[in-house]
Amino acid sequence: MSSCSVERDKFSTKIGFILTCIGSAVGMGNIWLFPYRLGQYRGAAFLIPYTIFMVLLGCSGVVGEMAFGRAMRTGPLGAFQKALKMRKIKHGHSLGAIPLIGCLLIGIGYSVVVGWIIKFIMGSITGSVLKSDSVAYFEGVAGNFSSIPWHMMALVLTFVVMIIGVSSGIEKLNKIVMPAFFIMFLLLAIFMFFVPGSFEGYVYLFKPDWTCLFNPKTWISALGQAFFSLSLAGSGTIIYGSYLSEKEDVMSCAKNVVIFSYISSILAALVIIPSVFAFGLEKELQSGPPLMFITMPTIFKALPMGGLIATLFFVAVLFAAVTSLINLFEAPVELLQTQFKFSRNKAVLIIATIAVAVGLFIENAEIVGIWMDVLSVYVVPLGALLAGIMFFWVCGKKFAREQVELGRDRKIGQWFEPMTRYVFIGLILIVYILNIVF
């Protein structure tokens, strides 16, 4: 694509768009954070509010960001600018930089973790993961400047796909790796079902401790988890929506994203929770990052065909992580293309250079943890809030309804305005305030 081209890349099929959005939503939040939250809040007691919030956010936030991007045919900065222009407001579009910067910085931190995953794949294939002490192995991977080659490999893999383009690169990759991800995790879940001692994990997962439902933190954490599971940040879903045809029904697309993101979380839980119970490691469910990189390798060592199972597990995790990482970097790449008229190759190269330069300074597990926590608490919810206000309030309820109904065979019910303008915006405010307070 040349710098003077006005033609904009698009998704070639509806299924490609849906799988790409699923790829952006399904990531470390589903595979690592969701089982961790289940462990923290007593299994099904967390699953109940999580399910409620997934439905509420899906029919409001996901739909809104998809429709907003499609209506404006650009990313957050351009979309905010066009929304404000509808109200004859000349200033304020720079607020769109908040979700963009959040996307870029989260992507930089995320790429370090993807490097760890690649290293664990290679270690699973060679057997070094299974032969080493799990704590020492992880510390060796995630220590200061210990995984630079793997980190760089993660970035190269990501940006090569992005250079190829939206339909030829991103869409085609997701058509392959997303079905593969679900198949691999389904196979892992079936395998774990037959591991002796795993039954207690299913009891923990599906038998609620009702007292936990009276704990406000259970609901707060479930709400925050639903935001992460659906990739609501005022950026990535807007970007992908901007590449969507007007003939497609965004309500239908959003429904599929919610369903498969939810299934991916459940599959991850069905792999991890029964396995930790089978080996008496249930206390490790609340261990945080070590759950994936220390506890799971410890379990793989004790399993028959442990090397194969470990490889399958980390390859599936890689598929989920890379598709999310591509989405995070697509937002700033699209900005350089639309606002500065750069070619796609040049835009990707600039963002890749920034990712390498900044990423090298956070090559440490502790720094990455702080980096991601700060961004997820202060920047991501704010980006989602601003995008929601721009589409549902600044653009106006008539415009929002028209854009969501575009491509649909029937009208949306009267629930839409209260759900999007008040419930959705209110939920984001709750997440944002409570994250800061707690």
mmCIF file of N, CA and C in Angstrom, residues 116-131 137 296-297 300 305-315:
data_model
loop_
_atom_site.group_PDB
_atom_site.id
_atom_site.type_symbol
_atom_site.label_atom_id
_atom_site.label_comp_id
_atom_site.label_asym_id
_atom_site.label_seq_id
_atom_site.Cartn_x
_atom_site.Cartn_y
_atom_site.Cartn_z
ATOM 1 N N TRP A 116 8.669 -15.078 26.439
ATOM 2 C CA TRP A 116 8.785 -16.164 27.426
ATOM 3 C C TRP A 116 8.072 -17.423 26.924
ATOM 4 N N ILE A 117 6.888 -17.228 26.336
ATOM 5 C CA ILE A 117 6.103 -18.372 25.849
ATOM 6 C C ILE A 117 6.870 -19.126 24.763
ATOM 7 N N ILE A 118 7.483 -18.381 23.841
ATOM 8 C CA ILE A 118 8.268 -19.021 22.778
ATOM 9 C C ILE A 118 9.431 -19.824 23.366
ATOM 10 N N LYS A 119 10.092 -19.247 24.372
ATOM 11 C CA LYS A 119 11.186 -19.954 25.038
ATOM 12 C C LYS A 119 10.685 -21.238 25.697
ATOM 13 N N PHE A 120 9.514 -21.190 26.306
ATOM 14 C CA PHE A 120 8.957 -22.375 26.952
ATOM 15 C C PHE A 120 8.545 -23.427 25.923
ATOM 16 N N ILE A 121 8.134 -22.989 24.740
ATOM 17 C CA ILE A 121 7.831 -23.955 23.668
ATOM 18 C C ILE A 121 9.091 -24.707 23.278
ATOM 19 N N MET A 122 10.166 -23.956 23.060
ATOM 20 C CA MET A 122 11.426 -24.589 22.683
ATOM 21 C C MET A 122 11.940 -25.489 23.797
ATOM 22 N N GLY A 123 11.778 -25.033 25.049
ATOM 23 C CA GLY A 123 12.207 -25.848 26.187
ATOM 24 C C GLY A 123 11.375 -27.118 26.336
ATOM 25 N N SER A 124 10.103 -27.034 25.952
ATOM 26 C CA SER A 124 9.235 -28.224 26.003
ATOM 27 C C SER A 124 9.632 -29.227 24.925
ATOM 28 N N ILE A 125 9.998 -28.718 23.746
ATOM 29 C CA ILE A 125 10.407 -29.594 22.636
ATOM 30 C C ILE A 125 11.734 -30.285 22.953
ATOM 31 N N THR A 126 12.693 -29.532 23.488
ATOM 32 C CA THR A 126 14.015 -30.097 23.782
ATOM 33 C C THR A 126 14.028 -30.893 25.087
ATOM 34 N N GLY A 127 13.033 -30.631 25.946
ATOM 35 C CA GLY A 127 12.973 -31.325 27.228
ATOM 36 C C GLY A 127 13.598 -30.568 28.375
ATOM 37 N N SER A 128 14.185 -29.402 28.108
ATOM 38 C CA SER A 128 14.861 -28.653 29.174
ATOM 39 C C SER A 128 13.887 -28.142 30.230
ATOM 40 N N VAL A 129 12.639 -27.854 29.842
ATOM 41 C CA VAL A 129 11.633 -27.402 30.809
ATOM 42 C C VAL A 129 11.354 -28.502 31.833
ATOM 43 N N LEU A 130 11.280 -29.733 31.361
ATOM 44 C CA LEU A 130 10.931 -30.850 32.236
ATOM 45 C C LEU A 130 12.123 -31.321 33.072
ATOM 46 N N LYS A 131 13.321 -31.079 32.590
ATOM 47 C CA LYS A 131 14.518 -31.546 33.296
ATOM 48 C C LYS A 131 14.990 -30.563 34.364
ATOM 49 N N TYR A 137 14.101 -22.327 36.269
ATOM 50 C CA TYR A 137 13.953 -22.181 34.815
ATOM 51 C C TYR A 137 13.235 -20.877 34.480
ATOM 52 N N MET A 296 2.351 -25.073 36.094
ATOM 53 C CA MET A 296 1.995 -25.967 34.998
ATOM 54 C C MET A 296 3.187 -26.813 34.533
ATOM 55 N N PRO A 297 4.398 -26.257 34.366
ATOM 56 C CA PRO A 297 5.546 -27.119 34.037
ATOM 57 C C PRO A 297 5.818 -28.185 35.095
ATOM 58 N N PHE A 300 3.423 -30.883 34.262
ATOM 59 C CA PHE A 300 3.794 -31.589 33.029
ATOM 60 C C PHE A 300 4.885 -32.632 33.285
ATOM 61 N N MET A 305 3.858 -38.573 28.728
ATOM 62 C CA MET A 305 3.993 -37.719 27.527
ATOM 63 C C MET A 305 4.047 -36.244 27.920
ATOM 64 N N GLY A 306 4.722 -35.970 29.044
ATOM 65 C CA GLY A 306 4.776 -34.608 29.572
ATOM 66 C C GLY A 306 5.328 -33.589 28.592
ATOM 67 N N GLY A 307 6.356 -33.976 27.830
ATOM 68 C CA GLY A 307 6.942 -33.056 26.850
ATOM 69 C C GLY A 307 5.951 -32.679 25.770
ATOM 70 N N LEU A 308 5.209 -33.654 25.280
ATOM 71 C CA LEU A 308 4.204 -33.398 24.245
ATOM 72 C C LEU A 308 3.077 -32.527 24.775
ATOM 73 N N ILE A 309 2.606 -32.820 25.979
ATOM 74 C CA ILE A 309 1.527 -32.041 26.584
ATOM 75 C C ILE A 309 1.979 -30.599 26.823
ATOM 76 N N ALA A 310 3.201 -30.436 27.317
ATOM 77 C CA ALA A 310 3.737 -29.090 27.558
ATOM 78 C C ALA A 310 3.852 -28.307 26.257
ATOM 79 N N THR A 311 4.339 -28.969 25.208
ATOM 80 C CA THR A 311 4.468 -28.300 23.904
ATOM 81 C C THR A 311 3.106 -27.880 23.385
ATOM 82 N N LEU A 312 2.132 -28.774 23.452
ATOM 83 C CA LEU A 312 0.783 -28.473 22.993
ATOM 84 C C LEU A 312 0.198 -27.295 23.771
ATOM 85 N N PHE A 313 0.394 -27.293 25.073
ATOM 86 C CA PHE A 313 -0.126 -26.230 25.935
ATOM 87 C C PHE A 313 0.466 -24.875 25.561
ATOM 88 N N PHE A 314 1.792 -24.793 25.468
ATOM 89 C CA PHE A 314 2.422 -23.491 25.221
ATOM 90 C C PHE A 314 2.244 -23.018 23.776
ATOM 91 N N VAL A 315 2.116 -23.937 22.833
ATOM 92 C CA VAL A 315 1.805 -23.528 21.451
ATOM 93 C C VAL A 315 0.406 -22.912 21.395
#
